[in-house]
XYZ file of N, CA and C in Angstrom:
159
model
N -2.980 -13.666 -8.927
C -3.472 -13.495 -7.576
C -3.196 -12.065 -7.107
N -4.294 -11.594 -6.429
C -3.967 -9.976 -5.369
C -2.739 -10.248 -4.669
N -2.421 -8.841 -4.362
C -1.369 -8.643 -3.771
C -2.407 -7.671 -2.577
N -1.928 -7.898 -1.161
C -2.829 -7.150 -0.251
C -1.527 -6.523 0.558
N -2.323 -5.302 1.369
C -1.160 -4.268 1.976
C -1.433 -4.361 3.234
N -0.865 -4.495 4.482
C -1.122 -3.886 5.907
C -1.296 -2.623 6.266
N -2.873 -2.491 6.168
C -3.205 -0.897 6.634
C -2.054 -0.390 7.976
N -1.703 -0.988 8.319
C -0.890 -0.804 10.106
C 0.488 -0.410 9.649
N 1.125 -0.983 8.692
C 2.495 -1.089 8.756
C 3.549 -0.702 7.187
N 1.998 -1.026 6.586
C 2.577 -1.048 5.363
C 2.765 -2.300 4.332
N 3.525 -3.337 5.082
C 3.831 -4.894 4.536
C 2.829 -5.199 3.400
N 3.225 -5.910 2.116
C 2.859 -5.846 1.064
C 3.399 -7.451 1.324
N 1.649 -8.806 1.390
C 1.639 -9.660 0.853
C 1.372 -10.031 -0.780
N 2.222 -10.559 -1.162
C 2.574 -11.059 -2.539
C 2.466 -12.512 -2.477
N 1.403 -13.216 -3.211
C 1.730 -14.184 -3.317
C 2.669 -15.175 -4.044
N 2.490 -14.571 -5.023
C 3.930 -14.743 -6.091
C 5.575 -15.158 -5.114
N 5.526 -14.758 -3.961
C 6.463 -15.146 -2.621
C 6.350 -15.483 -1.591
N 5.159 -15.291 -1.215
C 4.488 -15.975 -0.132
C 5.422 -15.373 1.270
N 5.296 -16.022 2.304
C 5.973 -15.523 3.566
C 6.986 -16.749 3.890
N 8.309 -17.015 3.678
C 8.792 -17.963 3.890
C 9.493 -17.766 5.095
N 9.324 -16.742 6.102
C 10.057 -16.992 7.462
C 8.880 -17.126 7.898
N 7.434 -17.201 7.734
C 6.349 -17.780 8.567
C 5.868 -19.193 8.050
N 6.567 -19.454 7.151
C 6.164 -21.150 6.656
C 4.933 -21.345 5.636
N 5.129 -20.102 4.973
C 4.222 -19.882 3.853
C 4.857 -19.823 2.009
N 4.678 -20.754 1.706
C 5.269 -21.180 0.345
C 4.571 -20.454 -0.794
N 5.228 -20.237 -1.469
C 5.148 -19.089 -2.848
C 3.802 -19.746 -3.644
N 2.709 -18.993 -3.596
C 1.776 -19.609 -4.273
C 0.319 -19.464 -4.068
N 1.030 -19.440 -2.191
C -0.384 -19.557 -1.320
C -1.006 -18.041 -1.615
N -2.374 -17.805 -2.092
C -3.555 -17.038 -2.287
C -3.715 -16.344 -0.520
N -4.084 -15.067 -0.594
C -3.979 -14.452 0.942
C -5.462 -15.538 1.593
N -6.341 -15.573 0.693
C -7.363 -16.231 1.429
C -7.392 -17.450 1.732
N -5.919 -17.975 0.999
C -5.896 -19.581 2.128
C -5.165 -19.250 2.867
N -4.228 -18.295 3.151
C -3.853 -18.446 4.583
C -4.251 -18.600 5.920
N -3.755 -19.550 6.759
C -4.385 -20.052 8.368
C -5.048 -19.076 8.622
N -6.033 -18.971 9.433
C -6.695 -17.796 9.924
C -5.871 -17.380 11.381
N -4.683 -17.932 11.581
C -4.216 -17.371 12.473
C -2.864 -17.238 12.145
N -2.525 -16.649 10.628
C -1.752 -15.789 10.225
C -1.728 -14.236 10.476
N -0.376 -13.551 10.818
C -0.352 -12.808 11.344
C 0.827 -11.726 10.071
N 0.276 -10.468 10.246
C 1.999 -9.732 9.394
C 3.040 -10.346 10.066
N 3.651 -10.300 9.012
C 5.253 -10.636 9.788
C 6.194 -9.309 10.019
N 5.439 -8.245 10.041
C 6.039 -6.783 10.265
C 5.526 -6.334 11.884
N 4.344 -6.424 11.791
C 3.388 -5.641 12.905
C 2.538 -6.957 13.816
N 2.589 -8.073 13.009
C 1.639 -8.772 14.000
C -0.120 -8.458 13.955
N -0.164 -7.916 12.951
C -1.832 -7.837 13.015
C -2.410 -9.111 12.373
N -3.666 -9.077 12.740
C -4.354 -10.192 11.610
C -4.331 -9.691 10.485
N -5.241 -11.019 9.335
C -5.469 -10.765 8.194
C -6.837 -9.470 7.932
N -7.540 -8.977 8.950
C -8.390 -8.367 8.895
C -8.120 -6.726 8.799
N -6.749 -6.935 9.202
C -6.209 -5.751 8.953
C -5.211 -5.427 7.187
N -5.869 -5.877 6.012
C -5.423 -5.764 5.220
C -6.017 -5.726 4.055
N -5.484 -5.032 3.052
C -6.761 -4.194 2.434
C -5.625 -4.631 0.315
N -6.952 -5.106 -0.306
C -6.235 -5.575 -1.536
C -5.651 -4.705 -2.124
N -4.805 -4.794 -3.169
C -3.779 -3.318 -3.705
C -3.608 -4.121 -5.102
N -3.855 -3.154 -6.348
C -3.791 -2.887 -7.616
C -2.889 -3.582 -7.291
């Protein structure tokens, strides 16, 4: 699975770890996340994030 970056902040979603202080379990793909997932750095949406090698 991609790993995607927060153009805003920087924050590097990995799914391989998922977000476990937002209740996101190691596994989850960025494109199933809720659509009202947010960084857990900056608070932007997912629209603000851009896929990374």
């Amino acid at each position: 699975m991609k790993k995607y970056l927060c153009t805003v902040c920087g924050y590097e979603y990995d799914p391989a770890v998922g977000d476990p202080d937002g209740g996101i379990a190691p596994g989850v793909s960025f494109d199933d996340l809720p659509d009202g997932w947010v960084c857990p750095v900056c608070g932007v949406g997912k629209d603000m994030f851009e896929v990374i090698d």
